[in-house]
XYZ file of C-alpha atoms in Angstrom:
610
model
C 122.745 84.301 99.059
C 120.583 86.798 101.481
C 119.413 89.819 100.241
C 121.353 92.869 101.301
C 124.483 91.450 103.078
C 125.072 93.203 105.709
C 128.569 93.583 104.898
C 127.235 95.482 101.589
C 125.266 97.938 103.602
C 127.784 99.968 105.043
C 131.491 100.576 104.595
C 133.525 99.926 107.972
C 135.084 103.278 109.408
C 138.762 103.571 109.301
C 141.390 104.962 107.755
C 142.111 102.283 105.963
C 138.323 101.747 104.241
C 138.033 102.917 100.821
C 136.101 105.742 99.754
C 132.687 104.879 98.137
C 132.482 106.327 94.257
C 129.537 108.311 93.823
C 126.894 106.190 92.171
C 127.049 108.048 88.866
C 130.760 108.026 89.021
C 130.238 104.242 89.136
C 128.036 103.797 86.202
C 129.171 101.719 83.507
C 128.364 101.249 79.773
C 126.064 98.253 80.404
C 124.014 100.616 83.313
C 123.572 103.729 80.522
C 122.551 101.104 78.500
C 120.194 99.655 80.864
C 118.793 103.046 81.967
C 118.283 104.094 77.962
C 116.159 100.995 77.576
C 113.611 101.994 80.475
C 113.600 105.291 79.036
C 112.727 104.032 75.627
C 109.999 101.025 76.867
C 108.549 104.469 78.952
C 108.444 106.121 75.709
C 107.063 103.797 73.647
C 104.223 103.122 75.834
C 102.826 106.430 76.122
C 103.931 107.737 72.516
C 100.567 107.585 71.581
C 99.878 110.567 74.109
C 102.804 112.416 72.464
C 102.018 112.254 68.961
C 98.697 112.781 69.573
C 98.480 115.453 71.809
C 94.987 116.333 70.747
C 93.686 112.699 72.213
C 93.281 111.524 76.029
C 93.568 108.028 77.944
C 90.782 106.020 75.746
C 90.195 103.516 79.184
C 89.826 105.936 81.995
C 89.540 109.698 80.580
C 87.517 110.466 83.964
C 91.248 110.056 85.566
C 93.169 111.493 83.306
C 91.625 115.179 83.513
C 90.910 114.461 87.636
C 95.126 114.498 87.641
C 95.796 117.211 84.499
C 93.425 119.521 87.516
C 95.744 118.254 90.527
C 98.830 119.061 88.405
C 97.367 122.672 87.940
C 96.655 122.634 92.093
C 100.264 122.209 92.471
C 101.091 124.602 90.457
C 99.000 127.171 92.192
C 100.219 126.401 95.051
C 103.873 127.341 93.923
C 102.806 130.541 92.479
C 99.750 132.207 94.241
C 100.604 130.308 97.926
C 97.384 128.653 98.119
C 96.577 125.885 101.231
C 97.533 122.481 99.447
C 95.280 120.318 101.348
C 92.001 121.831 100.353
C 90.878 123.476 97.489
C 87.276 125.189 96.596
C 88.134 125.549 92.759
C 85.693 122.490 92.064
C 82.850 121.130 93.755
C 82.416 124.948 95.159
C 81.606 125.239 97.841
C 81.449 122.137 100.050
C 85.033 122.196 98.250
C 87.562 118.749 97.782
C 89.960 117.435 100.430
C 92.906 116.910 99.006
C 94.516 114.679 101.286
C 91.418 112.370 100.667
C 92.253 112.754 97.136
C 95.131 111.792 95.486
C 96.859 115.148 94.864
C 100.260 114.083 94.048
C 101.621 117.258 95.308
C 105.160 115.531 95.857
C 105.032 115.374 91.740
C 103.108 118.425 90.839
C 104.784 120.983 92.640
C 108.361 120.181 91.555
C 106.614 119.834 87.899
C 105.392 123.252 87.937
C 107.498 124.949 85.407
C 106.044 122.175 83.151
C 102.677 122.947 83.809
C 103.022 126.507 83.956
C 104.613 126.461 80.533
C 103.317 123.964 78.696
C 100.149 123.415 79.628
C 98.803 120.698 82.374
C 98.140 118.266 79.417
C 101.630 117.998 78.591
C 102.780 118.150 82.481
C 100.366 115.236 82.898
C 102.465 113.368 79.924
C 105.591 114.043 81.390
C 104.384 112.548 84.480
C 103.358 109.603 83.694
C 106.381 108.697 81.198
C 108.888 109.603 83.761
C 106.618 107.843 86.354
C 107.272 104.633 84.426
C 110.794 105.411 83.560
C 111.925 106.309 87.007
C 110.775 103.103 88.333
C 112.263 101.104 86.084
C 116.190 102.523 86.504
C 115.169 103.287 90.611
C 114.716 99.308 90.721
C 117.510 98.518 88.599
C 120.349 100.761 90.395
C 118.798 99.004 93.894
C 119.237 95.758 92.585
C 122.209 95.859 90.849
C 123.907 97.491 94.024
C 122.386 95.740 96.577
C 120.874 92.565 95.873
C 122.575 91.482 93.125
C 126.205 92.171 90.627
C 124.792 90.616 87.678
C 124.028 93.913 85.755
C 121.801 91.686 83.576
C 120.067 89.929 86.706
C 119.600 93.108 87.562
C 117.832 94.228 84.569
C 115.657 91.475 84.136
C 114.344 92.396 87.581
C 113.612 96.266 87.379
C 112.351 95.553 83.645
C 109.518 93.367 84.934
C 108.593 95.702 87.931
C 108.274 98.495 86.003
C 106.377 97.364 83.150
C 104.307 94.422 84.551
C 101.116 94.191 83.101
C 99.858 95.732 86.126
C 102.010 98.409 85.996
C 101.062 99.261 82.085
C 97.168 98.757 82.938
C 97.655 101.699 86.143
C 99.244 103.370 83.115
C 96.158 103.841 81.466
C 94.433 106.701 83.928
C 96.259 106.614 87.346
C 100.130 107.616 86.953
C 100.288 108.220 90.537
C 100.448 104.358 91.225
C 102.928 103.570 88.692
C 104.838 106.396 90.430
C 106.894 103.596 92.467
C 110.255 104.834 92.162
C 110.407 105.476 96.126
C 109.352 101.460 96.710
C 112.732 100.384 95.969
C 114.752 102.926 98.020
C 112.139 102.338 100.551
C 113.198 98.268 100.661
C 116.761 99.273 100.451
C 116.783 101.758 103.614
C 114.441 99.362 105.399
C 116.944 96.744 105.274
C 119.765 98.921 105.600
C 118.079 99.992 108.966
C 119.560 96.468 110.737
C 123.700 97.528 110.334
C 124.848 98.948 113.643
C 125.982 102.371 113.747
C 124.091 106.220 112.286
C 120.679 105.232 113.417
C 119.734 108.546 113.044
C 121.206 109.189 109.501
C 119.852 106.218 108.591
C 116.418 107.213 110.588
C 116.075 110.342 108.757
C 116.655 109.089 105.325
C 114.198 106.186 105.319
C 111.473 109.189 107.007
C 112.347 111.155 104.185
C 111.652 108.351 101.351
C 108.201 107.967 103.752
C 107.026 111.253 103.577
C 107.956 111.857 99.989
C 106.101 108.270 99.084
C 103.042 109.658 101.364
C 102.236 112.865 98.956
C 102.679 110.421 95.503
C 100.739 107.512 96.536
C 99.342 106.550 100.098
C 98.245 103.356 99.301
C 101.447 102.192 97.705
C 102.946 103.024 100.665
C 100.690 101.049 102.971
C 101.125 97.990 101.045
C 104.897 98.429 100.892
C 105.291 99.206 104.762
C 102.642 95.520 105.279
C 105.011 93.442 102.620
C 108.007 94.697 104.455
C 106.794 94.404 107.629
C 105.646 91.142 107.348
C 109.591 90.167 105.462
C 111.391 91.813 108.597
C 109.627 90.193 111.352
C 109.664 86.562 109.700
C 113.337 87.302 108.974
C 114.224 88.023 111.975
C 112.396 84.659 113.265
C 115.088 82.943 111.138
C 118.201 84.477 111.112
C 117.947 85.427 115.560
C 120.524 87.983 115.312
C 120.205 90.180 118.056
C 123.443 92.472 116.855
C 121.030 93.421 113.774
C 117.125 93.282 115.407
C 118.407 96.345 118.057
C 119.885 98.321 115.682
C 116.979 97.966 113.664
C 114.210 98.967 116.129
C 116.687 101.601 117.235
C 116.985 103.244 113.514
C 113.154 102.285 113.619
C 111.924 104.309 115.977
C 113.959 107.502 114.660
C 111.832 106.856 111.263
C 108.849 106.268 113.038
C 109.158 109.920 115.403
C 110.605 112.011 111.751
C 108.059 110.484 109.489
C 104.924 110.860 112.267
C 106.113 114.319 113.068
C 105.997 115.817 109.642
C 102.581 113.618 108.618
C 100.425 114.023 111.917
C 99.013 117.136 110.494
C 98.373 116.094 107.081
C 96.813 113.131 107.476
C 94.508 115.086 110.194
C 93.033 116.661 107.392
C 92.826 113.937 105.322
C 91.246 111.752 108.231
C 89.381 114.388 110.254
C 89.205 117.652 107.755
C 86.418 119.079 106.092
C 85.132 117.023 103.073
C 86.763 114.348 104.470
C 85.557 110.396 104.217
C 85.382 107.201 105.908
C 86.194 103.762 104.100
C 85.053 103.500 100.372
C 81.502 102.812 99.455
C 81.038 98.995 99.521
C 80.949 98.633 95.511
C 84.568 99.409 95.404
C 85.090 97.720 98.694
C 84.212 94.413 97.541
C 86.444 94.612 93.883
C 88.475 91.124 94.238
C 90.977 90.019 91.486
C 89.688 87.000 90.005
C 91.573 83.527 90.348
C 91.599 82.958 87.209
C 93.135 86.144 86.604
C 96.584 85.086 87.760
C 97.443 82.643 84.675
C 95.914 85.085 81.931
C 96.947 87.942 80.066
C 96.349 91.246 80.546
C 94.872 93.778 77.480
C 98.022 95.322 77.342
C 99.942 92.673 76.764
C 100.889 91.010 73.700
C 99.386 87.890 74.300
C 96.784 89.518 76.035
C 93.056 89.153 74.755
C 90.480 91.848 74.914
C 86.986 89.867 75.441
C 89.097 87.554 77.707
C 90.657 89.871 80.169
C 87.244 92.619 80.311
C 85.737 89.030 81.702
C 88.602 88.617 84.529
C 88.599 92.134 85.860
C 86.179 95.282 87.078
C 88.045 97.734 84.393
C 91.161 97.861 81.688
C 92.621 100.222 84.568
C 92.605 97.664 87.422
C 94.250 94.257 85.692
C 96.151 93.662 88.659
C 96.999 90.080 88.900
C 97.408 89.068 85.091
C 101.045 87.401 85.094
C 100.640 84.259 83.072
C 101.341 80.640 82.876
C 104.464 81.218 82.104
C 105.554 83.450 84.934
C 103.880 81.600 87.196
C 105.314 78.206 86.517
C 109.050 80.217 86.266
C 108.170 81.948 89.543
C 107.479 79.205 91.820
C 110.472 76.926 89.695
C 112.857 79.608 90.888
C 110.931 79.473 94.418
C 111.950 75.446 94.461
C 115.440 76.030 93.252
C 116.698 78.254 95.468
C 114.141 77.101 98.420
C 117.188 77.193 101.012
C 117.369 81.241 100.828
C 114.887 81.951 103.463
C 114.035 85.740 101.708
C 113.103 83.942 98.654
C 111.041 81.853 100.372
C 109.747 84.505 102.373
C 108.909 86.896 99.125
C 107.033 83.525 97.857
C 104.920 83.750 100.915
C 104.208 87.009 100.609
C 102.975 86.733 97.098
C 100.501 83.830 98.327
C 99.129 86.198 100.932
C 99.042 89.154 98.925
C 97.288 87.132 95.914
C 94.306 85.936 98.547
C 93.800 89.069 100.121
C 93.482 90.650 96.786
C 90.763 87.565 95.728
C 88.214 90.157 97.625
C 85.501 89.334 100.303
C 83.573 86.383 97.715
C 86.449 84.210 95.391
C 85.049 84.538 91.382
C 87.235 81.819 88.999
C 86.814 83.020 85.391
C 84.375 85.321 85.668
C 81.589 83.463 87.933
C 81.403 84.355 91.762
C 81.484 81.142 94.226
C 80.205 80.820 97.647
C 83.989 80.326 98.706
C 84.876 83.050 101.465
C 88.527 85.249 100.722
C 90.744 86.395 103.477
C 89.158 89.778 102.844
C 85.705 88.810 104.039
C 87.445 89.375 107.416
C 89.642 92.439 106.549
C 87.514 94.586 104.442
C 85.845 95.959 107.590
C 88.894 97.045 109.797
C 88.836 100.702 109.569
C 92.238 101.550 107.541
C 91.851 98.584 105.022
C 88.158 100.137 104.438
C 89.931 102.123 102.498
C 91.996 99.700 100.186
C 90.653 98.256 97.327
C 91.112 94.244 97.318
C 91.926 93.858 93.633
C 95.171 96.317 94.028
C 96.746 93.996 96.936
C 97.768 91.616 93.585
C 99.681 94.659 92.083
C 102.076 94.488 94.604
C 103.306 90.830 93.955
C 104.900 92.314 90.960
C 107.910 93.657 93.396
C 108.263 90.061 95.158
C 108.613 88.321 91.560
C 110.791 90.688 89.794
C 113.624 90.678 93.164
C 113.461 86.807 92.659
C 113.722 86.912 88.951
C 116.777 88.908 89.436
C 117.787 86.405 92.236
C 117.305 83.797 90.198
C 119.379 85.214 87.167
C 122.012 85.875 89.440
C 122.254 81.918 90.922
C 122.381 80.787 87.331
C 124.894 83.173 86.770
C 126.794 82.218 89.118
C 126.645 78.520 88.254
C 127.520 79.109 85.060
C 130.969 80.492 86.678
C 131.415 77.813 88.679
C 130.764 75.096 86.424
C 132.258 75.946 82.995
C 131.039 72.548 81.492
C 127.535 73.474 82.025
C 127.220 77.576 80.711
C 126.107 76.311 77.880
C 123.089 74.627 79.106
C 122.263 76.624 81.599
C 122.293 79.974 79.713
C 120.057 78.054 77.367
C 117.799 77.048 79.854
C 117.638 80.430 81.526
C 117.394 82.403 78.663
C 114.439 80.108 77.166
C 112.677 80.068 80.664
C 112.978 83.766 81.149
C 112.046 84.791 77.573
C 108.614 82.411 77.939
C 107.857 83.749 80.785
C 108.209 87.892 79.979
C 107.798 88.213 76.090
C 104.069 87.593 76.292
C 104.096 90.253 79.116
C 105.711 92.410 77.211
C 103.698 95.855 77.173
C 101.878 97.526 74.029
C 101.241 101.632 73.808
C 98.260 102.728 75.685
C 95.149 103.362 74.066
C 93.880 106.831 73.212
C 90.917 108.364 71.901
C 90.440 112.143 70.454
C 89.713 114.851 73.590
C 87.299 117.381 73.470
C 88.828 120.159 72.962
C 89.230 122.485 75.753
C 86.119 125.255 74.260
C 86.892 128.671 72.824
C 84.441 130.163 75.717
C 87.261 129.228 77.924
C 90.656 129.792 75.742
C 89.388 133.428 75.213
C 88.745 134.246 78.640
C 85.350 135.025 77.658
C 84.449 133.405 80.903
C 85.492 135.769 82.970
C 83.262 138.294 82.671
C 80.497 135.656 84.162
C 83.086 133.966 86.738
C 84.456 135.758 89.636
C 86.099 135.140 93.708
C 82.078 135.760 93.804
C 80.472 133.568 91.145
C 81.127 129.484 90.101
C 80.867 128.103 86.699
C 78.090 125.385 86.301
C 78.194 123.079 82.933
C 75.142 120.641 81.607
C 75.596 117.996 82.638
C 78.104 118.907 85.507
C 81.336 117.087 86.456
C 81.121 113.426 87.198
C 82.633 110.087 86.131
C 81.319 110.263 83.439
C 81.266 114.165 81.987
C 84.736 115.503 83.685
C 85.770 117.603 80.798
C 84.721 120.447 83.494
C 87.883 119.757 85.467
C 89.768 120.305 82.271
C 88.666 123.306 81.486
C 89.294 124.513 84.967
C 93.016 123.379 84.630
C 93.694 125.236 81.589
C 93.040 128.605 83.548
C 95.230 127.392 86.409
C 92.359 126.910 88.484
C 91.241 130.740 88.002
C 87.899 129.268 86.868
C 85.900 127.850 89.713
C 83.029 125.384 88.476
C 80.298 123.569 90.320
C 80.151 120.078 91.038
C 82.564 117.411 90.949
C 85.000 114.266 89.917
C 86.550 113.286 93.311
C 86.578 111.278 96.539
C 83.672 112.977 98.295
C 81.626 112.358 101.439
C 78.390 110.679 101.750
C 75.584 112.817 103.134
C 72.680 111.181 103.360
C 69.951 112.474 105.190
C 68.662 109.447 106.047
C 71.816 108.514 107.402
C 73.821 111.445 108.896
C 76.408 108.570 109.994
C 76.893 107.478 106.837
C 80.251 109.435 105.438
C 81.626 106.248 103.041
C 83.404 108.283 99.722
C 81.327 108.583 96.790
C 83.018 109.633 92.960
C 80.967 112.632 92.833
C 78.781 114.821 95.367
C 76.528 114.151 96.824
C 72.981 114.508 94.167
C 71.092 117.848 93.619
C 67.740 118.322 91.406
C 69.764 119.840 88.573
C 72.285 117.523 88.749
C 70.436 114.795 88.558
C 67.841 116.041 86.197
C 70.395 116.631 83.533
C 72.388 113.178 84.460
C 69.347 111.596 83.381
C 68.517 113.487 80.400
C 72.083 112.742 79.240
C 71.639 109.664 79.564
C 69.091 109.677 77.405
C 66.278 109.490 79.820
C 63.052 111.503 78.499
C 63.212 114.973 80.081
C 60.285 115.149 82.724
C 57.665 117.985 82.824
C 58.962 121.315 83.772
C 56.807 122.117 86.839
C 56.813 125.769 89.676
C 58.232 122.959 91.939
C 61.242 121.997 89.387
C 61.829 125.845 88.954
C 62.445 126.610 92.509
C 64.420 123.338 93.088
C 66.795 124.609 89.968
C 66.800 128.411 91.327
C 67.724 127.021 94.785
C 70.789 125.128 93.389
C 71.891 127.792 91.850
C 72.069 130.098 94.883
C 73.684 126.659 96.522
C 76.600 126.737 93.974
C 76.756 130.824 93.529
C 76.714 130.396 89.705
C 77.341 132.811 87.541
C 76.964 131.185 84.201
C 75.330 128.426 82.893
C 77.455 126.632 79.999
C 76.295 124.122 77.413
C 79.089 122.560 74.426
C 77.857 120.560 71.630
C 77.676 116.957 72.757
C 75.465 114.197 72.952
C 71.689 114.915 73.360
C 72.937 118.476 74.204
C 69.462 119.733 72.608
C 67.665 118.448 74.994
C 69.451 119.872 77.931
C 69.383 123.133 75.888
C 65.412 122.440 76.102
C 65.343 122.060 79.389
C 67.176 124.521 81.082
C 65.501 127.172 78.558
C 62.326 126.225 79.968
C 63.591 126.098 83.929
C 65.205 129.317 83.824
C 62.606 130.875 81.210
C 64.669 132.491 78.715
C 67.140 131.658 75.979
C 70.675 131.129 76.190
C 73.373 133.250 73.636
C 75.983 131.345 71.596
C 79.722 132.288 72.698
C 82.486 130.967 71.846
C 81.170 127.666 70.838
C 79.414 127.447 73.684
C 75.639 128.346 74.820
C 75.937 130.356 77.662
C 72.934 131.804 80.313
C 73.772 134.584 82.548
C 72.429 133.993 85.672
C 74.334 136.464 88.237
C 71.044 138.558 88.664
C 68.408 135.756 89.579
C 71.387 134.478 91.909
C 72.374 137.474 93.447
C 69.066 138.865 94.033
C 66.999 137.007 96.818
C 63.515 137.842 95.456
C 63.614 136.882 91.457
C 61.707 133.273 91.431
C 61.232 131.538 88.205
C 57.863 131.556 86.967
């Protein structure tokens, strides 16, 4: 058994070859049923954010309205022609790169009608239930076509790799990583690269998967193009077939010319453009699954444990390497039994190396950090992994276990065909190893909490006679992790609104350090800023001094504001206090919203506060 015969890869020429059915013309009852069950498992994970359309992602809300503002970029894009890879509509007017971000403009431009429509809310559900359905039947139609004809091997497989416990934790604020529904075409074309013959048909298609996986997800892509890499070369180590290594590098080097050609400029301006960073700041840097990890359960999964996973990983949103006992006793039983495939064997190596890169820089077993060096204490400095996070390397041993789950499936299946006098057992066996294994893992609906509603200041358009091309939007507190009901706001107008201030991958810039351009979450800080950060936080508000008035007045010219805006929330008195007091006279209540009108001490140079 190898995966991906190569006499399954392409049809000989001839006039006596067969034509190839058209893959829906090939679809049988068991593959609609299939495909209706990742549909429904989709569905029933994020039906919480459909019958609650009022509420938001309860574990990362921070992401959730960072991507319901990228799916209203996209849609700008489509209809006013804006540049896609930078935007001033938040964080005006240093601006956001979007390349540095994760725009997602492969999803949100085709999903503009949605968002146009119906709102970037409900655009942002639709992309993240299709995100997880797509993946699921994408690695199901590979599998059952290419690696294995067991429909129900088959299923097994695509069912774990699109609803691993990883996958359903992503779900909870970052849709654009469970997005993988390129990953499989991706390992398909790869390997379909070493048949002789169309290397550049085959060239061009596998560019084409590239590019489209480039403006989802970058760093999905990276670790798919390292696990694949890695697969090829020891592959071709074992098998020495020089008929299928020069047709290979051949096709390869078509891919590598499309795919560099169409991304050079793109990734300049993620890589060299303005607002653009280098590495993550070392907090994130250093975020390394923990060993312990691997045998547990994640949150979201049945037999998951709340207090026990928060202990075993940095946030609900990054339970990467949470497979079990069970899977991981099935994995590396399947591993042993079919040890004489050499891509089995290989995908089991992988998964080792993957798992200890993804331990981070310092290994931490249940919670308490040891003195025992990880492979990343060498890697985390090398100038593209600077940019990885550790942690995520363990989401993409998902992949490697669900091909050899459906491997594995398929040997018994076949066993069970050539020994009638043992089906019995071994379906038993199978069946009870398989369902131990993947019914604790088996996913629960994602969490939500009620949303702020989007205000009646904004909804009315009473903004607009404040905001203009001119004049920015600044909220108390403004946009960060942990206020970004700003970016939501800005959305709903289709990005009409401009505000101050951010949620985003921004640069450094320290003055103490000009050098120093690591990403922060947020820009970099400003008096007012960080004056009404700390009052929200419930910090006592500090004496209103000249100095503070000219500090507030400046950063108000900074950001061009045209309105200050204050909603009812926490210790929003306070704030109300003291701004009053900065800008020396009272705010007016509009639609639900306290509201100053600053366009005259901004526009004119010589008003001071006094």
């Amino acid at each position: 058994m190898t995966v991906i015969p190569a006499d399954r890869t392409e049809v000989e020429a001839g006039p006596a070859a067969a034509p190839r059915p058209r893959w829906w013309r090939s679809l049988t009852w068991r593959d609609v049923l299939a495909i209706t069950t990742f549909i429904g498992v989709a569905l029933f994970v994020t039906a919480p954010l459909w019958l609650n359309l009022d509420h938001e992602l309860r574990d990362d809300p921070q992401d959730h309205a960072f991507f319901e503002w990228m799916l209203a970029h996209g849609a700008r894009v489509v209809t006013d022609g804006v540049y896609p890879f930078f935007s001033d509509r938040m964080n005006y007017p240093d601006g956001v790169n979007m390349m540095a971000n994760t725009s997602v403009l492969a999803v949100s431009l085709p999903m503009t009608p949605v968002t146009v429509m119906f709102g970037p809310h409900v655009a942002f559900n639709a992309f993240l239930t299709l995100a997880l359905a797509l993946t699921g039947i994408s690695w199901y139609l590979v599998l059952s076509r290419q690696f294995v004809t067991s429909r129900l091997a088959a299923w097994v497989g695509a069912l774990f790799a699109a609803f691993a416990p990883s996958m359903i934790s992503h779900a909870g604020g970052h849709p654009n990583i469970v997005s993988q529904f390129l990953v499989p075409l991706i390992i398909w074309r790869t390997l379909a690269l070493r048949t002789p013959g169309h290397a550049v048909r085959k060239g061009l298609v596998l560019a084409g998967l590239l590019v489209w996986q480039a403006f989802i997800n970058l760093e999905i892509l990276f670790m798919t193009a390292v696990g694949l890499g890695i697969f090829c070369a020891v592959m071709a180590a074992t098998r020495r077939r020089r008929t299928e290594v020069i047709p290979f590098l051949r096709a390869l080097g078509v891919t590598a010319v499309a795919t560099l050609a169409v991304l050079a400029y793109p990734l300049s301006v993620q890589f060299f453009g303005p607002q653009s960073y280098h590495g993550l700041s070392e907090l994130v840097r250093y975020f390394g699954a923990d060993l312990g990890s691997f045998t547990a359960y994640a949150q979201r999964s049945i037999a998951g444990n709340s207090l026990t996973a928060a202990k075993l990983a940095q946030n609900a949103a990054e339970e990467n390497a949470f497979f079990g006992w069970g899977l991981v006793i099935l994995f590396f039983g399947l591993v042993a039994w079919m040890r004489r495939n050499a891509a089995v064997v290989t995908l089991a190596g992988l998964a080792v190396f993957f798992g200890a890169m993804s331990l981070g820089p310092r290994i931490q077993l249940n919670g308490v950090p040891t003195e025992v060096p990880g492979l990343w204490s060498v890697l985390h400095s090398v100038p593209i992994l600077s940019s990885a996070v550790p942690t995520r390397w363990a989401m993409a041993i998902a992949p490697m276990i669900a091909i050899v789950l459906a491997l594995g499936c398929q040997k018994a299946s076949d066993l069970m065909k050539a020994q009638p006098s043992a089906r019995g057992l071994v379906r038993a066996g199978m069946i009870t190893a398989v369902a131990m294994a993947l019914v604790p893992l088996a996913p629960t609906p994602l969490r939500t909490a009620h949303m702020e509603p989007v205000p009646e200041f904004v909804t009315s358009g009473a903004w607009r006679q404040y905001i203009d091309d001119d004049h920015t939007l600044v909220t108390l507190p403004l946009p960060d992790p942990n206020y970004p009901d700003p970016l939501r706001w800005s959305a709903y107008t289709g990005h009409d609104m401009r505000i101050a201030s951010a949620y985003a991958l921004l640069p450094n810039q320290n003055p103490l350090d000009p050098t120093d351009r690591t990403a922060l979450f947020a820009p970099p800080w400003r008096p007012t800023s960080g004056l009404m950060s700390s009052i929200k936080q419930g910090n006592p508000t500090p004496e209103i001094t000249p100095t503070r008035r000219e500090m507030t007045l400046a950063d108000l010219r900074f950001w061009k504001a045209g309105a200050i805006v204050l909603t009812p929330q926490e210790r929003d008195m306070d704030m109300l206090r003291a701004m009053t007091k900065l800008l020396g006279f009272q705010p007016t209540w509009t639609g639900g919203a306290w509201v100053w009108d600053v366009r005259n001490l901004v526009d004119d140079p010589k008003t001071i506060l006094g």
